[in-house]
Amino acid sequence: MKNLIPYFTLGYPDNQTLMKFLRIMPVNKINYLEFGFPSNDPRYDGPTIRETHKIGNKNFNDNLYKDLFSYFHKNRIKMYSLSYYSDIKPKFNEFIDYLKSRSFSGIIIPDLIIDYYSEAKDTINYLNKNGFEYIPFFSPATPDKIIIDISKLTDSWIYYGLQPSTGIDIPYELDYTTERINSLLPGREITYGFGIKTEEDIKSLMKSGGSGVAIGSYLEKMLAKNDESGFLEYINRIRGALDA
Amino acid sequence: MITSINKDIMPENWYNVVPDLPEPLAPPRDSKSDFSSINLLNKILPREVLKQEFTFRRYEKIPDEVMEQYQQIGRPTPLIRAKNLEKFLDYNGKIFYKYEGATASGSHKINTAIPQAYYAKNEGVNGVTTETGAGQWGSATALAASLYKLPAQIFMVKISFEQKPLRKIVMNLYNGNVVPSPSNLTEYGRKVLKEHPDTTGTLGIGISEAIEYALDHDYRYMVASVMNVSLTHQSVIGQETKKQLELLGEHADVLIGCVGGGSNFGGFTFPFIPDHPDTEIIATTADEVPKFSRGEYKYDLMDTGGILPEVRMYSLGADFVPPSIYAGGLRYHGASPSLSLLINKGRIKSDEVTQDEVKEAIKIFANTQGVIIAPESGHAVATMLKYIKEHKNDKKTIVVNVSGHGLLDLSIFGDTQ
Ligand SMILES: Cc1ncc(COP(=O)(O)O)c(C=O)c1O
């Protein structure tokens, strides 16, 4: 089964609404969940997600989500944190301990290899030692050698962004993009994200060997509109495209 | 010397350095929080240009139609061994120069103007628009647009417009429309004029004006430099040079070029990055625009108006207004992200030269090789002269990129000759 990974920024649009949508989430249709911990500087996100961080930052209250986190854990939905290194660096170890205490499986750090390349290796090794998954995050702009070197440090799945940032719509060549990452990392589990919209895109990504997709901006818009049925319908459609 | 029109020297693909960089390139970032300047690129750039800016293929096939025009405007350009200069300097090594001044428009700028105009034409837009400093880019844009029968609206930095009336005539001959920037044609231009009526203009202001004009008139914006796609197109320079050196049985020990936004420099040197790890590479700027020594490596605006995304680069600040040096094309506040990264990682070194050194270099080059080079290129040659003085006995093979001729910049010699 291909992986469907919905993304939510914690605290957006407000805690109650987000919790309501999480409760109606059909756990049999999704595989992992990605939670954005509100960032002071979500620099590699597009306008939609950036806005969610701004609002999430004001609202987010960890205590409220405790039960939901453990509910997903019990339902075998792996949870990953999306956190910016610029935010968590000062208290990195504590933050990882906290995530573990909330049953998270791993972490995606979009700015680690871009802005803190010299610290990346040690950081990844620390996570390995602590039994916490580091999910490498790459984009078409990541140099070949970096993709190979960083991937070697872990055996987790890979998060491959199709766009320079979330919710951006720049023309890209799907075939070339998938060919490139497949040839650099043969046999590796690749999940695509950043700017995936159409079901056609999803079908071709899966046909080329992709193992799943992460979706974010579109869901956040549904939450903002409080559109429960649209939300469920969208999850169903994506699930369908993945399994087609 | 290899100067013949030899198709074999021309590469079939453009080369993009991004997949070969030592560290990941920071992606462009929206400069405002309420709208996406990255999405805006969809409206101002031809689709294919935008795709090339972001797909990061190592090799991008040069379309046949572009190849044909490259030949029409004089590619491949000559790589010439500067024996007279070697003798004059009493240098035991070898000096070569790649001469981009031999193109029809007189500089390397035409190498990216042609594909950009070609892609714009294919999309059936109303025309193309851009900014120009010294006028080289404006001339190339006007020529490329005229080759594809597209109207061109050019915003020329006011001080250059006043100092270089001949440039305007060149652009007009190529059917280009030219106005001094800031101008009354755009809201941004009118705002700057109101706040700073005496401004001499900057490339940053010109960029903002051109983009606004593109949005309002369904024109496409032509990217002179800085953005990766322009460096990719310019890679014909370096790839030809590599091939020419290979045919001569030579190996480049040192590559030197000048940097405005980085297009001629990146195009000339990047093709050497993957397989010439020992080649020393030096980027020259003007003393007055010390972006690499005094600029900060940070996210900054590409244009003063902040319409384009921010990129991580060496920058003196988007509102930096440099003194009016000889080389209008080197007054830009920043430098291309890929070049900035390679400088930051120490793969590429930088140098700065004074206006006196530039003038002297142009004179020496004219007296020995007979070619009157552009003041921008004069910076690269000045660095080379310094380098040779410091490495007199090293017997190196030095290749310098002469990005353009200076026949329309002679006023810098005016009365002081
Ligand atoms: C002859 C010449 N060389 C160099 C430059 C600098 O631009 P870039 O750094 O993009 O090559 C210019 C810009 O106008 C130019 O006209």
mmCIF file with all atom_site columns, N, CA, C and O in Angstrom, chain B residues 326-359:
data_model
loop_
_atom_site.group_PDB
_atom_site.id
_atom_site.type_symbol
_atom_site.label_atom_id
_atom_site.label_alt_id
_atom_site.label_comp_id
_atom_site.label_asym_id
_atom_site.label_entity_id
_atom_site.label_seq_id
_atom_site.pdbx_PDB_ins_code
_atom_site.Cartn_x
_atom_site.Cartn_y
_atom_site.Cartn_z
_atom_site.occupancy
_atom_site.B_iso_or_equiv
_atom_site.pdbx_formal_charge
_atom_site.auth_seq_id
_atom_site.auth_comp_id
_atom_site.auth_asym_id
_atom_site.auth_atom_id
_atom_site.pdbx_PDB_model_num
ATOM 1   N N  . TYR B 1 326 ? 33.296 53.012 -14.183 1.00 0.00 ? 326 TYR B N  1
ATOM 2   C CA . TYR B 1 326 ? 33.338 52.856 -15.647 1.00 0.00 ? 326 TYR B CA 1
ATOM 3   C C  . TYR B 1 326 ? 32.397 51.758 -16.128 1.00 0.00 ? 326 TYR B C  1
ATOM 4   O O  . TYR B 1 326 ? 31.772 51.865 -17.170 1.00 0.00 ? 326 TYR B O  1
ATOM 5   N N  . ALA B 1 327 ? 32.352 50.679 -15.336 1.00 0.00 ? 327 ALA B N  1
ATOM 6   C CA . ALA B 1 327 ? 31.630 49.504 -15.797 1.00 0.00 ? 327 ALA B CA 1
ATOM 7   C C  . ALA B 1 327 ? 30.234 49.453 -15.204 1.00 0.00 ? 327 ALA B C  1
ATOM 8   O O  . ALA B 1 327 ? 30.032 48.961 -14.104 1.00 0.00 ? 327 ALA B O  1
ATOM 9   N N  . GLY B 1 328 ? 29.255 49.975 -15.959 1.00 0.00 ? 328 GLY B N  1
ATOM 10  C CA . GLY B 1 328 ? 27.878 49.969 -15.485 1.00 0.00 ? 328 GLY B CA 1
ATOM 11  C C  . GLY B 1 328 ? 27.413 48.569 -15.135 1.00 0.00 ? 328 GLY B C  1
ATOM 12  O O  . GLY B 1 328 ? 26.636 48.368 -14.208 1.00 0.00 ? 328 GLY B O  1
ATOM 13  N N  . GLY B 1 329 ? 27.899 47.585 -15.877 1.00 0.00 ? 329 GLY B N  1
ATOM 14  C CA . GLY B 1 329 ? 27.467 46.207 -15.692 1.00 0.00 ? 329 GLY B CA 1
ATOM 15  C C  . GLY B 1 329 ? 27.974 45.567 -14.416 1.00 0.00 ? 329 GLY B C  1
ATOM 16  O O  . GLY B 1 329 ? 27.564 44.467 -14.074 1.00 0.00 ? 329 GLY B O  1
ATOM 17  N N  . LEU B 1 330 ? 28.854 46.241 -13.688 1.00 0.00 ? 330 LEU B N  1
ATOM 18  C CA . LEU B 1 330 ? 29.375 45.656 -12.452 1.00 0.00 ? 330 LEU B CA 1
ATOM 19  C C  . LEU B 1 330 ? 28.844 46.352 -11.204 1.00 0.00 ? 330 LEU B C  1
ATOM 20  O O  . LEU B 1 330 ? 29.361 46.167 -10.112 1.00 0.00 ? 330 LEU B O  1
ATOM 21  N N  . ARG B 1 331 ? 27.811 47.172 -11.379 1.00 0.00 ? 331 ARG B N  1
ATOM 22  C CA . ARG B 1 331 ? 27.333 47.948 -10.236 1.00 0.00 ? 331 ARG B CA 1
ATOM 23  C C  . ARG B 1 331 ? 26.285 47.204 -9.406  1.00 0.00 ? 331 ARG B C  1
ATOM 24  O O  . ARG B 1 331 ? 25.834 47.701 -8.393  1.00 0.00 ? 331 ARG B O  1
ATOM 25  N N  . TYR B 1 332 ? 25.898 46.029 -9.823  1.00 0.00 ? 332 TYR B N  1
ATOM 26  C CA . TYR B 1 332 ? 24.846 45.276 -9.136  1.00 0.00 ? 332 TYR B CA 1
ATOM 27  C C  . TYR B 1 332 ? 25.267 44.906 -7.707  1.00 0.00 ? 332 TYR B C  1
ATOM 28  O O  . TYR B 1 332 ? 26.411 44.578 -7.456  1.00 0.00 ? 332 TYR B O  1
ATOM 29  N N  . HIS B 1 333 ? 24.298 44.928 -6.781  1.00 0.00 ? 333 HIS B N  1
ATOM 30  C CA . HIS B 1 333 ? 24.621 44.760 -5.359  1.00 0.00 ? 333 HIS B CA 1
ATOM 31  C C  . HIS B 1 333 ? 24.935 43.332 -4.930  1.00 0.00 ? 333 HIS B C  1
ATOM 32  O O  . HIS B 1 333 ? 25.484 43.104 -3.869  1.00 0.00 ? 333 HIS B O  1
ATOM 33  N N  . GLY B 1 334 ? 24.520 42.354 -5.732  1.00 0.00 ? 334 GLY B N  1
ATOM 34  C CA . GLY B 1 334 ? 24.689 40.957 -5.317  1.00 0.00 ? 334 GLY B CA 1
ATOM 35  C C  . GLY B 1 334 ? 25.387 40.119 -6.369  1.00 0.00 ? 334 GLY B C  1
ATOM 36  O O  . GLY B 1 334 ? 26.001 40.648 -7.292  1.00 0.00 ? 334 GLY B O  1
ATOM 37  N N  . ALA B 1 335 ? 25.292 38.803 -6.204  1.00 0.00 ? 335 ALA B N  1
ATOM 38  C CA . ALA B 1 335 ? 25.858 37.885 -7.195  1.00 0.00 ? 335 ALA B CA 1
ATOM 39  C C  . ALA B 1 335 ? 25.090 36.580 -7.142  1.00 0.00 ? 335 ALA B C  1
ATOM 40  O O  . ALA B 1 335 ? 24.620 36.164 -6.080  1.00 0.00 ? 335 ALA B O  1
ATOM 41  N N  . SER B 1 336 ? 24.967 35.956 -8.269  1.00 0.00 ? 336 SER B N  1
ATOM 42  C CA . SER B 1 336 ? 24.210 34.714 -8.408  1.00 0.00 ? 336 SER B CA 1
ATOM 43  C C  . SER B 1 336 ? 24.409 33.732 -7.239  1.00 0.00 ? 336 SER B C  1
ATOM 44  O O  . SER B 1 336 ? 25.528 33.559 -6.758  1.00 0.00 ? 336 SER B O  1
ATOM 45  N N  . PRO B 1 337 ? 23.313 33.095 -6.757  1.00 0.00 ? 337 PRO B N  1
ATOM 46  C CA . PRO B 1 337 ? 23.408 32.173 -5.618  1.00 0.00 ? 337 PRO B CA 1
ATOM 47  C C  . PRO B 1 337 ? 24.438 31.050 -5.795  1.00 0.00 ? 337 PRO B C  1
ATOM 48  O O  . PRO B 1 337 ? 25.163 30.736 -4.859  1.00 0.00 ? 337 PRO B O  1
ATOM 49  N N  . SER B 1 338 ? 24.508 30.454 -6.978  1.00 0.00 ? 338 SER B N  1
ATOM 50  C CA . SER B 1 338 ? 25.456 29.345 -7.149  1.00 0.00 ? 338 SER B CA 1
ATOM 51  C C  . SER B 1 338 ? 26.895 29.856 -7.062  1.00 0.00 ? 338 SER B C  1
ATOM 52  O O  . SER B 1 338 ? 27.750 29.247 -6.419  1.00 0.00 ? 338 SER B O  1
ATOM 53  N N  . LEU B 1 339 ? 27.155 30.994 -7.675  1.00 0.00 ? 339 LEU B N  1
ATOM 54  C CA . LEU B 1 339 ? 28.494 31.583 -7.581  1.00 0.00 ? 339 LEU B CA 1
ATOM 55  C C  . LEU B 1 339 ? 28.802 31.973 -6.135  1.00 0.00 ? 339 LEU B C  1
ATOM 56  O O  . LEU B 1 339 ? 29.905 31.723 -5.620  1.00 0.00 ? 339 LEU B O  1
ATOM 57  N N  . SER B 1 340 ? 27.812 32.561 -5.465  1.00 0.00 ? 340 SER B N  1
ATOM 58  C CA . SER B 1 340 ? 28.018 32.974 -4.070  1.00 0.00 ? 340 SER B CA 1
ATOM 59  C C  . SER B 1 340 ? 28.369 31.767 -3.206  1.00 0.00 ? 340 SER B C  1
ATOM 60  O O  . SER B 1 340 ? 29.261 31.829 -2.362  1.00 0.00 ? 340 SER B O  1
ATOM 61  N N  . LEU B 1 341 ? 27.672 30.647 -3.445  1.00 0.00 ? 341 LEU B N  1
ATOM 62  C CA . LEU B 1 341 ? 27.943 29.446 -2.652  1.00 0.00 ? 341 LEU B CA 1
ATOM 63  C C  . LEU B 1 341 ? 29.377 28.953 -2.901  1.00 0.00 ? 341 LEU B C  1
ATOM 64  O O  . LEU B 1 341 ? 30.099 28.599 -1.966  1.00 0.00 ? 341 LEU B O  1
ATOM 65  N N  . LEU B 1 342 ? 29.787 28.961 -4.163  1.00 0.00 ? 342 LEU B N  1
ATOM 66  C CA . LEU B 1 342 ? 31.131 28.471 -4.485  1.00 0.00 ? 342 LEU B CA 1
ATOM 67  C C  . LEU B 1 342 ? 32.218 29.393 -3.916  1.00 0.00 ? 342 LEU B C  1
ATOM 68  O O  . LEU B 1 342 ? 33.306 28.943 -3.557  1.00 0.00 ? 342 LEU B O  1
ATOM 69  N N  . ILE B 1 343 ? 31.905 30.672 -3.824  1.00 0.00 ? 343 ILE B N  1
ATOM 70  C CA . ILE B 1 343 ? 32.847 31.609 -3.192  1.00 0.00 ? 343 ILE B CA 1
ATOM 71  C C  . ILE B 1 343 ? 32.873 31.342 -1.687  1.00 0.00 ? 343 ILE B C  1
ATOM 72  O O  . ILE B 1 343 ? 33.929 31.252 -1.064  1.00 0.00 ? 343 ILE B O  1
ATOM 73  N N  . ASN B 1 344 ? 31.680 31.182 -1.112  1.00 0.00 ? 344 ASN B N  1
ATOM 74  C CA . ASN B 1 344 ? 31.578 30.944 0.324   1.00 0.00 ? 344 ASN B CA 1
ATOM 75  C C  . ASN B 1 344 ? 32.307 29.667 0.745   1.00 0.00 ? 344 ASN B C  1
ATOM 76  O O  . ASN B 1 344 ? 32.887 29.591 1.827   1.00 0.00 ? 344 ASN B O  1
ATOM 77  N N  . LYS B 1 345 ? 32.292 28.665 -0.121  1.00 0.00 ? 345 LYS B N  1
ATOM 78  C CA . LYS B 1 345 ? 32.951 27.394 0.200   1.00 0.00 ? 345 LYS B CA 1
ATOM 79  C C  . LYS B 1 345 ? 34.430 27.416 -0.178  1.00 0.00 ? 345 LYS B C  1
ATOM 80  O O  . LYS B 1 345 ? 35.125 26.411 -0.020  1.00 0.00 ? 345 LYS B O  1
ATOM 81  N N  . GLY B 1 346 ? 34.883 28.525 -0.722  1.00 0.00 ? 346 GLY B N  1
ATOM 82  C CA . GLY B 1 346 ? 36.311 28.650 -1.017  1.00 0.00 ? 346 GLY B CA 1
ATOM 83  C C  . GLY B 1 346 ? 36.742 28.040 -2.344  1.00 0.00 ? 346 GLY B C  1
ATOM 84  O O  . GLY B 1 346 ? 37.923 28.060 -2.683  1.00 0.00 ? 346 GLY B O  1
ATOM 85  N N  . ARG B 1 347 ? 35.793 27.483 -3.124  1.00 0.00 ? 347 ARG B N  1
ATOM 86  C CA . ARG B 1 347 ? 36.185 26.898 -4.407  1.00 0.00 ? 347 ARG B CA 1
ATOM 87  C C  . ARG B 1 347 ? 36.594 27.996 -5.398  1.00 0.00 ? 347 ARG B C  1
ATOM 88  O O  . ARG B 1 347 ? 37.450 27.803 -6.243  1.00 0.00 ? 347 ARG B O  1
ATOM 89  N N  . ILE B 1 348 ? 35.924 29.127 -5.295  1.00 0.00 ? 348 ILE B N  1
ATOM 90  C CA . ILE B 1 348 ? 36.247 30.251 -6.178  1.00 0.00 ? 348 ILE B CA 1
ATOM 91  C C  . ILE B 1 348 ? 36.767 31.405 -5.317  1.00 0.00 ? 348 ILE B C  1
ATOM 92  O O  . ILE B 1 348 ? 36.218 31.693 -4.256  1.00 0.00 ? 348 ILE B O  1
ATOM 93  N N  . LYS B 1 349 ? 37.862 32.015 -5.781  1.00 0.00 ? 349 LYS B N  1
ATOM 94  C CA . LYS B 1 349 ? 38.416 33.145 -5.035  1.00 0.00 ? 349 LYS B CA 1
ATOM 95  C C  . LYS B 1 349 ? 37.910 34.440 -5.655  1.00 0.00 ? 349 LYS B C  1
ATOM 96  O O  . LYS B 1 349 ? 37.389 34.445 -6.770  1.00 0.00 ? 349 LYS B O  1
ATOM 97  N N  . SER B 1 350 ? 38.097 35.520 -4.921  1.00 0.00 ? 350 SER B N  1
ATOM 98  C CA . SER B 1 350 ? 37.667 36.785 -5.501  1.00 0.00 ? 350 SER B CA 1
ATOM 99  C C  . SER B 1 350 ? 38.769 37.827 -5.416  1.00 0.00 ? 350 SER B C  1
ATOM 100 O O  . SER B 1 350 ? 39.710 37.694 -4.640  1.00 0.00 ? 350 SER B O  1
ATOM 101 N N  . ASP B 1 351 ? 38.635 38.839 -6.249  1.00 0.00 ? 351 ASP B N  1
ATOM 102 C CA . ASP B 1 351 ? 39.607 39.926 -6.275  1.00 0.00 ? 351 ASP B CA 1
ATOM 103 C C  . ASP B 1 351 ? 38.850 41.215 -6.574  1.00 0.00 ? 351 ASP B C  1
ATOM 104 O O  . ASP B 1 351 ? 37.753 41.185 -7.148  1.00 0.00 ? 351 ASP B O  1
ATOM 105 N N  . GLU B 1 352 ? 39.445 42.328 -6.165  1.00 0.00 ? 352 GLU B N  1
ATOM 106 C CA . GLU B 1 352 ? 38.848 43.622 -6.483  1.00 0.00 ? 352 GLU B CA 1
ATOM 107 C C  . GLU B 1 352 ? 39.914 44.502 -7.108  1.00 0.00 ? 352 GLU B C  1
ATOM 108 O O  . GLU B 1 352 ? 41.064 44.448 -6.697  1.00 0.00 ? 352 GLU B O  1
ATOM 109 N N  . VAL B 1 353 ? 39.505 45.285 -8.083  1.00 0.00 ? 353 VAL B N  1
ATOM 110 C CA . VAL B 1 353 ? 40.490 46.159 -8.729  1.00 0.00 ? 353 VAL B CA 1
ATOM 111 C C  . VAL B 1 353 ? 39.983 47.601 -8.759  1.00 0.00 ? 353 VAL B C  1
ATOM 112 O O  . VAL B 1 353 ? 38.774 47.856 -8.710  1.00 0.00 ? 353 VAL B O  1
ATOM 113 N N  . THR B 1 354 ? 40.947 48.524 -8.839  1.00 0.00 ? 354 THR B N  1
ATOM 114 C CA . THR B 1 354 ? 40.585 49.940 -8.835  1.00 0.00 ? 354 THR B CA 1
ATOM 115 C C  . THR B 1 354 ? 40.300 50.416 -10.262 1.00 0.00 ? 354 THR B C  1
ATOM 116 O O  . THR B 1 354 ? 40.671 49.754 -11.241 1.00 0.00 ? 354 THR B O  1
ATOM 117 N N  . GLN B 1 355 ? 39.662 51.544 -10.360 1.00 0.00 ? 355 GLN B N  1
ATOM 118 C CA . GLN B 1 355 ? 39.360 52.100 -11.672 1.00 0.00 ? 355 GLN B CA 1
ATOM 119 C C  . GLN B 1 355 ? 40.639 52.410 -12.446 1.00 0.00 ? 355 GLN B C  1
ATOM 120 O O  . GLN B 1 355 ? 40.695 52.259 -13.664 1.00 0.00 ? 355 GLN B O  1
ATOM 121 N N  . ASP B 1 356 ? 41.681 52.847 -11.755 1.00 0.00 ? 356 ASP B N  1
ATOM 122 C CA . ASP B 1 356 ? 42.957 53.116 -12.428 1.00 0.00 ? 356 ASP B CA 1
ATOM 123 C C  . ASP B 1 356 ? 43.539 51.840 -13.017 1.00 0.00 ? 356 ASP B C  1
ATOM 124 O O  . ASP B 1 356 ? 44.064 51.834 -14.128 1.00 0.00 ? 356 ASP B O  1
ATOM 125 N N  . GLU B 1 357 ? 43.450 50.767 -12.219 1.00 0.00 ? 357 GLU B N  1
ATOM 126 C CA . GLU B 1 357 ? 43.967 49.484 -12.721 1.00 0.00 ? 357 GLU B CA 1
ATOM 127 C C  . GLU B 1 357 ? 43.189 49.020 -13.956 1.00 0.00 ? 357 GLU B C  1
ATOM 128 O O  . GLU B 1 357 ? 43.760 48.463 -14.891 1.00 0.00 ? 357 GLU B O  1
ATOM 129 N N  . VAL B 1 358 ? 41.885 49.282 -13.946 1.00 0.00 ? 358 VAL B N  1
ATOM 130 C CA . VAL B 1 358 ? 41.048 48.875 -15.070 1.00 0.00 ? 358 VAL B CA 1
ATOM 131 C C  . VAL B 1 358 ? 41.446 49.641 -16.328 1.00 0.00 ? 358 VAL B C  1
ATOM 132 O O  . VAL B 1 358 ? 41.633 49.068 -17.410 1.00 0.00 ? 358 VAL B O  1
ATOM 133 N N  . LYS B 1 359 ? 41.611 50.934 -16.172 1.00 0.00 ? 359 LYS B N  1
ATOM 134 C CA . LYS B 1 359 ? 41.964 51.780 -17.311 1.00 0.00 ? 359 LYS B CA 1
ATOM 135 C C  . LYS B 1 359 ? 43.306 51.344 -17.904 1.00 0.00 ? 359 LYS B C  1
ATOM 136 O O  . LYS B 1 359 ? 43.462 51.227 -19.124 1.00 0.00 ? 359 LYS B O  1
#
